[in-house]
Amino acid sequence: MANNTTRCFKCNKEKITYPCEGCSKEFCLMDLTEHRQILNEELHHIINDYDQFKQRIDEQKQNPQKHSLIKQINLWEIKSIEIIQQKAQEYREILMKSSQICINDIEMKLNDLNEQIKQFQKENAFNENNLNYLRNQLKKITEELNNPSNMSIQQNSRSLIDDILFVSLEKKPTFNKWKQNAITVAGGNGKGWNFNQLNCPGGIFIDKNKNIFIANDYNHRIIEWKCNAKVGQIIAGGNGGANRMDQLFHPTNVVVDQQDHSIIIADCNNRRVIQWLNQYQQILIDNIDCLGLTTDKHGSLYVSDYKKNEVWHWKMRESNEGTVVAGGNGSGNQLNQLNRPTFIFVDEDQSIYVSDENNHRVMKWRKDAKEGTVVAGGNGKGRNLNQLWSPEGVVVDDLGQIYVADLGNDRVMRWCEGKEEGEIVVGGNGKGNQSNQLNHPHGLSFDDEGNLYVADSENHRIQKFELIL
């Protein structure tokens, strides 16, 4: 602070003063100290208010049932049940009274019939006509008991109870759209082994710096393509397709461990999941026919086994033992089965989304569920908006919208859970290599800005579809 001899704002005396940057006023040293003390007290009040508000948030998270609207819903439920119970009891009493009257009437008719039967027996004078008469009378009385004409139930379309409607004041989410002409950000120079080429890329991973990690399937290597780079660099494999520790054999997917920055790879034809860290290799999982690979927010690993038709979960830093969390009931199209699971995605709730390739559907398995639900496709192989054709890459956004690489239809689809059909996001313009076309898309990913990346497998390139702001 610069020293000035001027009038203090507080005591109004000529002194050496010091400016306060916040209020732009001049204070002598004593009044400045007092001024700072007042500011500190105000800060403490803010901190106290923050702590109290944080406590309320924590309480609501732990006890969502305490929401004031929940109380209103519970009260409505109790009152509605009371109304229904009162009406039900009223109808029971009416029915029992009416039923008793009916039975009394039938009993009188039955007594009359009995008297006639006794008369015929006593006089021993009856013929076929008399017997038919008795038989018909007994039949009428029986029908009257089984189907009383004075009693029936009709369900009124008018609601018995007052309904309530939950109205959300939130703005409806705006569904993102992307430019239909993509930018090629990796490959695109034909199929080949050069550093500016790819050969049937599969799974992709985008880091926070927009660097692209590519499972370069038919080149048996993992490529890192730096943002805006013209060529990629090999970070795993690239030593021929075989089973040495420094080799890969048709890698299908790759993720980057955010904690130690190692590369985890689904080394498909070597039947293993392998980790590369600074050119050091370690087999994490073996004897697994792995295609899909992903991690959750806890660092756990999820792998799809396309031959056993199941998805496995490993808590890598706690145990080397995995558990089946989806499928595992043989090949089939039932809700507890899968048929060649490929790509997988895990959301914040640890629900698992699986591209069920040969069933042409995407399945969602909630945590600890015994069976899944169909959230995309499931209407046979086809090109309609309610169908998929050999789905591959799958990603779910924060709104719960499901994005699917629809391989056989050369398009990327978006599905909202519970909807009957999806919509085309990009592609869908026929098989081709133009900027608005795809050819067997595989992996999908988003960057932090919402741009969509597609592994355009048969075009041997990675396409970036920019978000329309």
CSV table of C-alpha atoms in Angstrom, one decimal:
chain,number,residue,atom,x,y,z
A,1,MET,CA,0.0,0.0,0.0
A,2,ALA,CA,1.2,3.5,-0.8
A,3,ASN,CA,1.4,6.1,2.1
A,4,ASN,CA,-0.6,9.3,1.7
A,5,THR,CA,-1.4,12.2,4.0
A,6,THR,CA,-5.0,12.8,3.6
A,7,ARG,CA,-8.3,12.8,5.5
A,8,CYS,CA,-9.4,9.5,7.0
A,9,PHE,CA,-12.8,8.3,5.9
A,10,LYS,CA,-13.7,7.1,9.4
A,11,CYS,CA,-12.3,9.6,11.8
A,12,ASN,CA,-12.3,12.5,9.3
A,13,LYS,CA,-8.8,13.6,10.5
A,14,GLU,CA,-5.7,14.5,8.4
A,15,LYS,CA,-3.4,11.5,8.8
A,16,ILE,CA,-1.2,9.1,7.0
A,17,THR,CA,-3.9,6.9,5.3
A,18,TYR,CA,-4.0,3.6,3.5
A,19,PRO,CA,-6.5,2.7,0.7
A,20,CYS,CA,-8.9,-0.2,0.9
A,21,GLU,CA,-8.9,-1.9,-2.5
A,22,GLY,CA,-12.4,-3.2,-1.9
A,23,CYS,CA,-14.3,0.0,-1.1
A,24,SER,CA,-11.6,2.4,-2.5
A,25,LYS,CA,-11.7,4.6,0.6
A,26,GLU,CA,-8.8,5.9,2.7
A,27,PHE,CA,-8.3,4.9,6.4
A,28,CYS,CA,-5.8,5.8,9.0
A,29,LEU,CA,-4.0,2.8,10.5
A,30,MET,CA,-6.3,2.4,13.5
A,31,ASP,CA,-9.5,2.7,11.5
A,32,LEU,CA,-8.1,0.5,8.8
A,33,THR,CA,-7.5,-2.2,11.4
A,34,GLU,CA,-11.1,-1.8,12.6
A,35,HIS,CA,-12.3,-1.9,9.1
A,36,ARG,CA,-10.5,-5.1,8.4
A,37,GLN,CA,-11.9,-6.6,11.6
A,38,ILE,CA,-15.4,-5.8,10.4
A,39,LEU,CA,-14.7,-7.5,7.1
A,40,ASN,CA,-13.4,-10.5,8.9
A,41,GLU,CA,-16.6,-10.7,11.0
A,42,GLU,CA,-18.6,-10.5,7.8
A,43,LEU,CA,-16.5,-13.3,6.3
A,44,HIS,CA,-17.2,-15.5,9.4
A,45,HIS,CA,-20.9,-14.9,8.9
A,46,ILE,CA,-20.7,-16.0,5.3
A,47,ILE,CA,-18.7,-19.1,6.4
A,48,ASN,CA,-21.3,-19.9,9.0
A,49,ASP,CA,-24.2,-19.4,6.5
A,50,TYR,CA,-22.3,-21.7,4.1
A,51,ASP,CA,-21.8,-24.4,6.7
A,52,GLN,CA,-25.5,-24.3,7.7
A,53,PHE,CA,-26.5,-24.5,4.0
A,54,LYS,CA,-24.0,-27.4,3.4
A,55,GLN,CA,-25.5,-29.2,6.4
A,56,ARG,CA,-29.0,-28.9,4.8
A,57,ILE,CA,-27.7,-30.2,1.5
A,58,ASP,CA,-26.1,-33.2,3.2
A,59,GLU,CA,-29.3,-33.9,5.2
A,60,GLN,CA,-31.3,-33.8,2.0
A,61,LYS,CA,-28.9,-36.2,0.2
A,62,GLN,CA,-29.0,-38.6,3.1
A,63,ASN,CA,-32.8,-38.3,3.7
A,64,PRO,CA,-34.5,-37.5,0.4
A,65,GLN,CA,-37.8,-38.6,2.0
A,66,LYS,CA,-37.8,-35.4,4.1
A,67,HIS,CA,-38.5,-33.2,1.1
A,68,SER,CA,-41.6,-31.0,1.7
A,69,LEU,CA,-43.3,-32.2,-1.4
A,70,ILE,CA,-42.8,-35.8,-0.3
A,71,LYS,CA,-44.9,-35.0,2.7
A,72,GLN,CA,-47.7,-33.6,0.5
A,73,ILE,CA,-47.5,-36.8,-1.6
A,74,ASN,CA,-47.7,-39.0,1.5
A,75,LEU,CA,-50.7,-37.0,2.8
A,76,TRP,CA,-52.5,-37.4,-0.6
A,77,GLU,CA,-51.8,-41.1,-0.5
A,78,ILE,CA,-53.2,-41.5,3.0
A,79,LYS,CA,-56.4,-39.5,2.2
A,80,SER,CA,-56.9,-41.4,-1.1
A,81,ILE,CA,-56.6,-44.7,0.6
A,82,GLU,CA,-59.1,-43.6,3.3
A,83,ILE,CA,-61.6,-42.6,0.6
A,84,ILE,CA,-61.1,-45.9,-1.2
A,85,GLN,CA,-61.5,-47.9,2.0
A,86,GLN,CA,-64.6,-46.0,3.0
A,87,LYS,CA,-66.2,-46.6,-0.5
A,88,ALA,CA,-65.2,-50.2,-0.5
A,89,GLN,CA,-66.8,-50.8,3.0
A,90,GLU,CA,-70.0,-49.0,1.8
A,91,TYR,CA,-70.2,-51.2,-1.3
A,92,ARG,CA,-69.6,-54.3,0.8
A,93,GLU,CA,-72.5,-53.4,3.1
A,94,ILE,CA,-74.8,-52.7,0.1
A,95,LEU,CA,-73.8,-55.9,-1.5
A,96,MET,CA,-74.4,-58.0,1.6
A,97,LYS,CA,-77.8,-56.5,2.2
A,98,SER,CA,-78.9,-57.0,-1.4
A,99,SER,CA,-77.4,-60.5,-1.4
A,100,GLN,CA,-79.4,-61.5,1.7
A,101,ILE,CA,-82.6,-60.2,0.1
A,102,CYS,CA,-81.9,-62.2,-3.0
A,103,ILE,CA,-81.2,-65.4,-1.1
A,104,ASN,CA,-84.4,-65.0,1.0
A,105,ASP,CA,-86.4,-64.7,-2.2
A,106,ILE,CA,-84.7,-67.7,-3.8
A,107,GLU,CA,-85.3,-69.7,-0.6
A,108,MET,CA,-89.1,-68.9,-0.7
A,109,LYS,CA,-89.2,-70.1,-4.3
A,110,LEU,CA,-87.2,-73.2,-3.3
A,111,ASN,CA,-89.7,-74.0,-0.5
A,112,ASP,CA,-92.6,-73.7,-3.0
A,113,LEU,CA,-90.9,-76.0,-5.4
A,114,ASN,CA,-90.3,-78.5,-2.5
A,115,GLU,CA,-94.0,-78.5,-1.7
A,116,GLN,CA,-94.8,-79.3,-5.3
A,117,ILE,CA,-92.3,-82.2,-5.3
A,118,LYS,CA,-93.9,-83.6,-2.1
A,119,GLN,CA,-97.4,-83.3,-3.6
A,120,PHE,CA,-96.3,-85.3,-6.7
A,121,GLN,CA,-94.7,-87.9,-4.4
A,122,LYS,CA,-97.8,-88.2,-2.2
A,123,GLU,CA,-100.3,-88.5,-5.0
A,124,ASN,CA,-98.0,-90.6,-7.1
A,125,ALA,CA,-99.6,-89.0,-10.1
A,126,PHE,CA,-96.9,-87.3,-12.3
A,127,ASN,CA,-95.7,-87.7,-15.8
A,128,GLU,CA,-92.9,-86.5,-18.1
A,129,ASN,CA,-94.4,-83.0,-18.3
A,130,ASN,CA,-94.5,-82.6,-14.6
A,131,LEU,CA,-90.8,-83.7,-14.3
A,132,ASN,CA,-89.7,-81.3,-17.0
A,133,TYR,CA,-91.6,-78.5,-15.2
A,134,LEU,CA,-89.8,-79.3,-11.9
A,135,ARG,CA,-86.5,-79.5,-13.7
A,136,ASN,CA,-86.9,-76.1,-15.4
A,137,GLN,CA,-88.0,-74.4,-12.2
A,138,LEU,CA,-84.9,-75.7,-10.4
A,139,LYS,CA,-82.7,-74.5,-13.3
A,140,LYS,CA,-84.2,-71.0,-13.2
A,141,ILE,CA,-83.7,-70.8,-9.4
A,142,THR,CA,-80.1,-71.9,-9.8
A,143,GLU,CA,-79.4,-69.3,-12.5
A,144,GLU,CA,-80.9,-66.7,-10.3
A,145,LEU,CA,-78.5,-67.6,-7.5
A,146,ASN,CA,-75.5,-67.7,-9.8
A,147,ASN,CA,-76.4,-64.5,-11.7
A,148,PRO,CA,-78.6,-62.2,-9.6
A,149,SER,CA,-80.3,-59.7,-11.8
A,150,ASN,CA,-80.4,-57.0,-9.2
A,151,MET,CA,-76.6,-56.9,-8.6
A,152,SER,CA,-73.7,-55.9,-10.9
A,153,ILE,CA,-70.5,-53.8,-10.8
A,154,GLN,CA,-69.9,-51.1,-13.3
A,155,GLN,CA,-66.6,-49.2,-13.4
A,156,ASN,CA,-67.1,-45.5,-13.8
A,157,SER,CA,-64.6,-43.5,-15.9
A,158,ARG,CA,-64.8,-40.7,-13.4
A,159,SER,CA,-61.9,-40.9,-11.0
A,160,LEU,CA,-62.7,-42.0,-7.5
A,161,ILE,CA,-60.0,-39.9,-6.0
A,162,ASP,CA,-58.6,-36.4,-6.7
A,163,ASP,CA,-55.4,-36.9,-8.8
A,164,ILE,CA,-52.3,-34.8,-8.3
A,165,LEU,CA,-49.9,-33.7,-11.0
A,166,PHE,CA,-46.2,-33.2,-10.4
A,167,VAL,CA,-45.0,-30.2,-12.3
A,168,SER,CA,-41.3,-29.6,-12.7
A,169,LEU,CA,-40.2,-26.0,-13.0
A,170,GLU,CA,-36.9,-26.9,-14.6
A,171,LYS,CA,-36.2,-25.9,-18.1
A,172,LYS,CA,-36.6,-28.8,-20.5
A,173,PRO,CA,-33.1,-30.0,-21.6
A,174,THR,CA,-32.0,-28.8,-25.0
A,175,PHE,CA,-30.8,-31.8,-27.1
A,176,ASN,CA,-27.4,-31.2,-28.6
A,177,LYS,CA,-26.8,-31.2,-32.3
A,178,TRP,CA,-23.6,-31.6,-34.3
A,179,LYS,CA,-22.3,-30.3,-37.6
A,180,GLN,CA,-23.1,-33.0,-40.2
A,181,ASN,CA,-19.7,-32.6,-42.0
A,182,ALA,CA,-16.9,-34.0,-39.8
A,183,ILE,CA,-13.3,-33.1,-39.6
A,184,THR,CA,-10.8,-35.9,-39.9
A,185,VAL,CA,-8.5,-35.7,-36.8
A,186,ALA,CA,-6.6,-39.0,-37.2
A,187,GLY,CA,-5.8,-41.2,-40.2
A,188,GLY,CA,-7.8,-40.5,-43.3
A,189,ASN,CA,-4.8,-41.4,-45.5
A,190,GLY,CA,-5.9,-44.8,-46.6
A,191,LYS,CA,-5.3,-48.2,-44.9
A,192,GLY,CA,-1.7,-48.7,-43.9
A,193,TRP,CA,1.1,-48.9,-41.4
A,194,ASN,CA,2.6,-45.4,-41.7
A,195,PHE,CA,2.3,-43.1,-38.7
A,196,ASN,CA,-0.3,-41.0,-40.6
A,197,GLN,CA,-2.4,-44.0,-41.3
A,198,LEU,CA,-4.8,-46.4,-39.5
A,199,ASN,CA,-6.1,-49.8,-40.2
A,200,CYS,CA,-9.6,-50.5,-38.9
A,201,PRO,CA,-9.6,-48.4,-35.7
A,202,GLY,CA,-11.9,-49.8,-32.9
A,203,GLY,CA,-12.2,-48.3,-29.4
A,204,ILE,CA,-11.1,-44.7,-28.8
A,205,PHE,CA,-10.3,-42.7,-25.6
A,206,ILE,CA,-10.2,-38.8,-25.5
A,207,ASP,CA,-8.2,-37.2,-22.6
A,208,LYS,CA,-8.8,-33.7,-21.2
A,209,ASN,CA,-6.2,-32.3,-23.7
A,210,LYS,CA,-8.2,-33.7,-26.6
A,211,ASN,CA,-5.4,-36.3,-27.3
A,212,ILE,CA,-6.9,-39.4,-29.0
A,213,PHE,CA,-5.9,-42.9,-27.9
A,214,ILE,CA,-6.8,-45.4,-30.6
A,215,ALA,CA,-7.0,-49.2,-30.6
A,216,ASN,CA,-5.6,-49.7,-34.0
A,217,ASP,CA,-7.0,-53.2,-34.4
A,218,TYR,CA,-5.4,-54.6,-37.6
A,219,ASN,CA,-2.0,-52.9,-37.0
A,220,HIS,CA,-1.8,-54.6,-33.6
A,221,ARG,CA,-0.9,-51.4,-31.8
A,222,ILE,CA,-2.2,-48.5,-29.7
A,223,ILE,CA,-1.7,-45.1,-31.3
A,224,GLU,CA,-1.7,-41.7,-29.5
A,225,TRP,CA,-2.7,-38.9,-31.8
A,226,LYS,CA,-2.0,-35.5,-30.2
A,227,CYS,CA,-4.5,-32.8,-30.7
A,228,ASN,CA,-4.1,-31.2,-34.2
A,229,ALA,CA,-1.2,-33.5,-35.0
A,230,LYS,CA,-0.7,-34.8,-38.5
A,231,VAL,CA,0.7,-38.1,-37.4
A,232,GLY,CA,0.3,-40.5,-34.5
A,233,GLN,CA,2.8,-42.2,-32.3
A,234,ILE,CA,2.9,-45.8,-31.1
A,235,ILE,CA,2.6,-46.1,-27.3
A,236,ALA,CA,1.9,-49.9,-27.1
A,237,GLY,CA,2.4,-52.8,-29.4
A,238,GLY,CA,3.6,-52.2,-32.9
A,239,ASN,CA,5.9,-55.2,-32.8
A,240,GLY,CA,3.8,-57.5,-35.0
A,241,GLY,CA,0.6,-59.4,-34.1
A,242,ALA,CA,1.7,-62.1,-31.5
A,243,ASN,CA,1.6,-62.9,-27.8
A,244,ARG,CA,4.9,-61.6,-26.4
A,245,MET,CA,4.5,-59.2,-23.6
A,246,ASP,CA,5.6,-56.3,-25.9
A,247,GLN,CA,3.2,-57.4,-28.6
A,248,LEU,CA,-0.6,-57.1,-29.2
A,249,PHE,CA,-2.8,-59.2,-31.3
A,250,HIS,CA,-6.0,-57.3,-32.6
A,251,PRO,CA,-6.5,-54.9,-29.7
A,252,THR,CA,-10.1,-53.8,-29.7
A,253,ASN,CA,-10.3,-51.2,-27.0
A,254,VAL,CA,-8.2,-48.9,-24.8
A,255,VAL,CA,-8.7,-46.7,-21.7
A,256,VAL,CA,-6.2,-44.4,-19.9
A,257,ASP,CA,-6.0,-44.8,-16.1
A,258,GLN,CA,-6.5,-41.3,-14.8
A,259,GLN,CA,-4.5,-42.1,-11.6
A,260,ASP,CA,-1.2,-43.4,-12.9
A,261,HIS,CA,-1.7,-42.5,-16.7
A,262,SER,CA,-1.1,-46.1,-17.7
A,263,ILE,CA,-2.7,-47.6,-20.8
A,264,ILE,CA,-5.1,-50.5,-20.3
A,265,ILE,CA,-5.8,-52.6,-23.4
A,266,ALA,CA,-8.3,-55.2,-24.4
A,267,ASP,CA,-5.8,-57.5,-26.2
A,268,CYS,CA,-8.6,-59.5,-27.9
A,269,ASN,CA,-6.9,-62.3,-29.8
A,270,ASN,CA,-4.3,-62.8,-27.0
A,271,ARG,CA,-7.3,-63.3,-24.6
A,272,ARG,CA,-6.0,-60.9,-22.0
A,273,VAL,CA,-6.3,-57.4,-20.6
A,274,ILE,CA,-2.9,-55.9,-20.4
A,275,GLN,CA,-1.5,-52.7,-18.9
A,276,TRP,CA,1.3,-50.6,-20.3
A,277,LEU,CA,3.1,-48.1,-18.2
A,278,ASN,CA,6.3,-46.5,-19.6
A,279,GLN,CA,6.9,-49.5,-21.9
A,280,TYR,CA,6.5,-51.9,-18.9
A,281,GLN,CA,3.7,-54.5,-19.4
A,282,GLN,CA,1.6,-56.3,-16.9
A,283,ILE,CA,-1.3,-58.7,-17.5
A,284,LEU,CA,-4.3,-57.7,-15.5
A,285,ILE,CA,-6.8,-60.3,-16.6
A,286,ASP,CA,-6.1,-63.4,-18.7
A,287,ASN,CA,-8.2,-66.2,-20.3
A,288,ILE,CA,-10.9,-63.8,-21.4
A,289,ASP,CA,-12.2,-63.2,-24.9
A,290,CYS,CA,-12.4,-59.4,-24.4
A,291,LEU,CA,-13.9,-56.9,-26.7
A,292,GLY,CA,-15.3,-54.0,-24.7
A,293,LEU,CA,-13.4,-52.3,-21.9
A,294,THR,CA,-14.2,-49.3,-19.6
A,295,THR,CA,-13.7,-48.0,-16.1
A,296,ASP,CA,-16.0,-46.3,-13.6
A,297,LYS,CA,-15.4,-43.3,-11.3
A,298,HIS,CA,-13.9,-45.6,-8.6
A,299,GLY,CA,-11.2,-47.0,-11.0
A,300,SER,CA,-12.9,-50.4,-11.3
A,301,LEU,CA,-12.5,-52.2,-14.6
A,302,TYR,CA,-15.4,-53.6,-16.7
A,303,VAL,CA,-14.7,-56.1,-19.6
A,304,SER,CA,-17.1,-57.8,-22.0
A,305,ASP,CA,-16.4,-61.5,-22.9
A,306,TYR,CA,-18.0,-62.0,-26.3
A,307,LYS,CA,-17.7,-65.8,-26.3
A,308,LYS,CA,-19.1,-66.4,-22.8
A,309,ASN,CA,-21.7,-63.6,-23.4
A,310,GLU,CA,-21.1,-61.8,-20.1
A,311,VAL,CA,-19.6,-58.6,-18.6
A,312,TRP,CA,-17.1,-58.8,-15.8
A,313,HIS,CA,-16.2,-56.3,-13.1
A,314,TRP,CA,-12.8,-56.1,-11.4
A,315,LYS,CA,-11.9,-53.9,-8.4
A,316,MET,CA,-8.4,-53.6,-9.6
A,317,ARG,CA,-6.8,-52.0,-6.6
A,318,GLU,CA,-8.7,-54.1,-4.0
A,319,SER,CA,-8.9,-57.6,-5.5
A,320,ASN,CA,-7.8,-59.7,-8.5
A,321,GLU,CA,-11.1,-61.5,-8.5
A,322,GLY,CA,-13.9,-60.5,-10.9
A,323,THR,CA,-17.6,-60.9,-10.8
A,324,VAL,CA,-20.2,-61.2,-13.6
A,325,VAL,CA,-22.4,-58.1,-13.6
A,326,ALA,CA,-24.3,-58.6,-16.9
A,327,GLY,CA,-25.2,-61.7,-18.9
A,328,GLY,CA,-23.6,-65.0,-17.9
A,329,ASN,CA,-26.7,-67.1,-18.7
A,330,GLY,CA,-25.6,-68.4,-22.0
A,331,SER,CA,-26.2,-67.0,-25.5
A,332,GLY,CA,-29.8,-65.8,-26.1
A,333,ASN,CA,-32.2,-62.9,-26.4
A,334,GLN,CA,-33.9,-63.1,-23.0
A,335,LEU,CA,-33.5,-60.1,-20.6
A,336,ASN,CA,-30.9,-62.0,-18.6
A,337,GLN,CA,-28.9,-63.0,-21.6
A,338,LEU,CA,-26.5,-61.5,-24.2
A,339,ASN,CA,-25.4,-62.6,-27.6
A,340,ARG,CA,-21.9,-61.3,-28.4
A,341,PRO,CA,-21.5,-58.2,-26.2
A,342,THR,CA,-19.1,-55.7,-27.5
A,343,PHE,CA,-18.7,-52.1,-26.3
A,344,ILE,CA,-19.8,-51.1,-22.7
A,345,PHE,CA,-20.3,-47.9,-20.7
A,346,VAL,CA,-20.8,-47.4,-17.0
A,347,ASP,CA,-22.6,-44.4,-15.6
A,348,GLU,CA,-22.4,-42.6,-12.3
A,349,ASP,CA,-24.8,-45.1,-10.6
A,350,GLN,CA,-22.7,-48.0,-11.9
A,351,SER,CA,-25.4,-49.0,-14.3
A,352,ILE,CA,-23.9,-50.9,-17.2
A,353,TYR,CA,-24.9,-50.3,-20.8
A,354,VAL,CA,-23.9,-53.1,-23.2
A,355,SER,CA,-24.0,-53.2,-27.0
A,356,ASP,CA,-25.6,-56.6,-27.5
A,357,GLU,CA,-24.4,-57.0,-31.1
A,358,ASN,CA,-26.1,-60.2,-32.4
A,359,ASN,CA,-29.4,-59.2,-30.7
A,360,HIS,CA,-29.2,-55.8,-32.3
A,361,ARG,CA,-29.9,-53.9,-29.1
A,362,VAL,CA,-28.4,-52.0,-26.2
A,363,MET,CA,-29.1,-53.4,-22.8
A,364,LYS,CA,-29.0,-51.5,-19.4
A,365,TRP,CA,-28.1,-53.5,-16.3
A,366,ARG,CA,-28.6,-51.6,-13.1
A,367,LYS,CA,-26.1,-52.3,-10.3
A,368,ASP,CA,-26.7,-55.8,-8.8
A,369,ALA,CA,-29.6,-56.5,-11.2
A,370,LYS,CA,-30.3,-60.1,-12.3
A,371,GLU,CA,-31.5,-59.0,-15.7
A,372,GLY,CA,-31.3,-56.0,-18.0
A,373,THR,CA,-33.7,-53.8,-19.9
A,374,VAL,CA,-33.7,-52.9,-23.6
A,375,VAL,CA,-32.9,-49.2,-23.9
A,376,ALA,CA,-32.1,-49.1,-27.7
A,377,GLY,CA,-33.1,-51.3,-30.6
A,378,GLY,CA,-34.4,-54.8,-29.7
A,379,ASN,CA,-36.8,-54.9,-32.7
A,380,GLY,CA,-34.7,-57.1,-35.0
A,381,LYS,CA,-32.0,-56.1,-37.4
A,382,GLY,CA,-33.0,-53.2,-39.7
A,383,ARG,CA,-32.8,-49.6,-40.8
A,384,ASN,CA,-35.9,-48.2,-39.2
A,385,LEU,CA,-35.6,-45.7,-36.4
A,386,ASN,CA,-36.7,-48.3,-33.9
A,387,GLN,CA,-34.0,-50.7,-35.0
A,388,LEU,CA,-30.2,-51.2,-34.9
A,389,TRP,CA,-27.9,-53.3,-37.0
A,390,SER,CA,-24.9,-54.8,-35.0
A,391,PRO,CA,-24.4,-51.9,-32.6
A,392,GLU,CA,-20.8,-51.2,-31.4
A,393,GLY,CA,-19.7,-48.1,-29.5
A,394,VAL,CA,-22.0,-46.8,-26.7
A,395,VAL,CA,-21.8,-43.7,-24.6
A,396,VAL,CA,-24.3,-42.1,-22.2
A,397,ASP,CA,-24.4,-38.4,-21.5
A,398,ASP,CA,-25.4,-36.5,-18.3
A,399,LEU,CA,-29.0,-36.4,-19.4
A,400,GLY,CA,-29.1,-40.2,-19.7
A,401,GLN,CA,-29.3,-40.1,-23.5
A,402,ILE,CA,-27.7,-43.1,-25.1
A,403,TYR,CA,-25.5,-42.8,-28.2
A,404,VAL,CA,-24.9,-45.9,-30.3
A,405,ALA,CA,-22.5,-46.6,-33.2
A,406,ASP,CA,-25.0,-48.3,-35.5
A,407,LEU,CA,-22.4,-50.3,-37.5
A,408,GLY,CA,-24.6,-52.0,-40.1
A,409,ASN,CA,-26.5,-48.7,-40.8
A,410,ASP,CA,-23.3,-46.5,-41.0
A,411,ARG,CA,-24.8,-44.0,-38.5
A,412,VAL,CA,-24.7,-42.8,-34.9
A,413,MET,CA,-28.1,-43.0,-33.1
A,414,ARG,CA,-29.4,-41.2,-30.0
A,415,TRP,CA,-31.9,-43.0,-27.8
A,416,CYS,CA,-33.8,-41.7,-24.8
A,417,GLU,CA,-34.5,-44.5,-22.3
A,418,GLY,CA,-38.2,-45.5,-22.5
A,419,LYS,CA,-38.7,-44.1,-26.1
A,420,GLU,CA,-39.9,-46.4,-28.8
A,421,GLU,CA,-37.4,-45.2,-31.4
A,422,GLY,CA,-34.1,-43.2,-31.7
A,423,GLU,CA,-32.9,-40.5,-33.9
A,424,ILE,CA,-29.9,-40.2,-36.3
A,425,VAL,CA,-27.3,-37.9,-34.8
A,426,VAL,CA,-24.6,-38.1,-37.6
A,427,GLY,CA,-24.1,-40.3,-40.6
A,428,GLY,CA,-27.0,-42.2,-42.1
A,429,ASN,CA,-26.2,-40.9,-45.6
A,430,GLY,CA,-25.2,-44.2,-47.0
A,431,LYS,CA,-21.9,-46.0,-46.8
A,432,GLY,CA,-19.1,-43.8,-48.0
A,433,ASN,CA,-16.0,-41.7,-47.3
A,434,GLN,CA,-17.4,-38.2,-47.6
A,435,SER,CA,-17.4,-35.9,-44.6
A,436,ASN,CA,-21.1,-36.6,-43.9
A,437,GLN,CA,-20.7,-40.3,-44.3
A,438,LEU,CA,-19.5,-43.3,-42.2
A,439,ASN,CA,-18.4,-46.8,-43.1
A,440,HIS,CA,-18.8,-49.3,-40.2
A,441,PRO,CA,-18.4,-46.9,-37.2
A,442,HIS,CA,-17.0,-48.5,-34.0
A,443,GLY,CA,-15.8,-46.5,-31.0
A,444,LEU,CA,-17.5,-43.3,-29.8
A,445,SER,CA,-16.3,-40.7,-27.4
A,446,PHE,CA,-17.0,-37.0,-26.4
A,447,ASP,CA,-14.4,-34.4,-25.4
A,448,ASP,CA,-14.9,-31.9,-22.6
A,449,GLU,CA,-16.5,-29.4,-25.1
A,450,GLY,CA,-19.2,-31.9,-26.2
A,451,ASN,CA,-17.7,-32.6,-29.6
A,452,LEU,CA,-18.4,-36.2,-30.9
A,453,TYR,CA,-15.6,-38.5,-32.1
A,454,VAL,CA,-16.3,-41.6,-34.2
A,455,ALA,CA,-13.9,-44.4,-35.1
A,456,ASP,CA,-14.8,-44.7,-38.8
A,457,SER,CA,-13.4,-48.1,-39.1
A,458,GLU,CA,-13.6,-49.1,-42.8
A,459,ASN,CA,-12.6,-45.5,-43.7
A,460,HIS,CA,-9.5,-45.9,-41.5
A,461,ARG,CA,-10.0,-42.6,-39.8
A,462,ILE,CA,-11.2,-40.8,-36.7
A,463,GLN,CA,-14.0,-38.2,-37.4
A,464,LYS,CA,-14.7,-35.3,-35.2
A,465,PHE,CA,-18.3,-33.8,-35.4
A,466,GLU,CA,-18.3,-30.4,-33.8
A,467,LEU,CA,-21.0,-29.4,-31.4
A,468,ILE,CA,-23.3,-26.7,-32.7
A,469,LEU,CA,-23.4,-24.0,-30.0
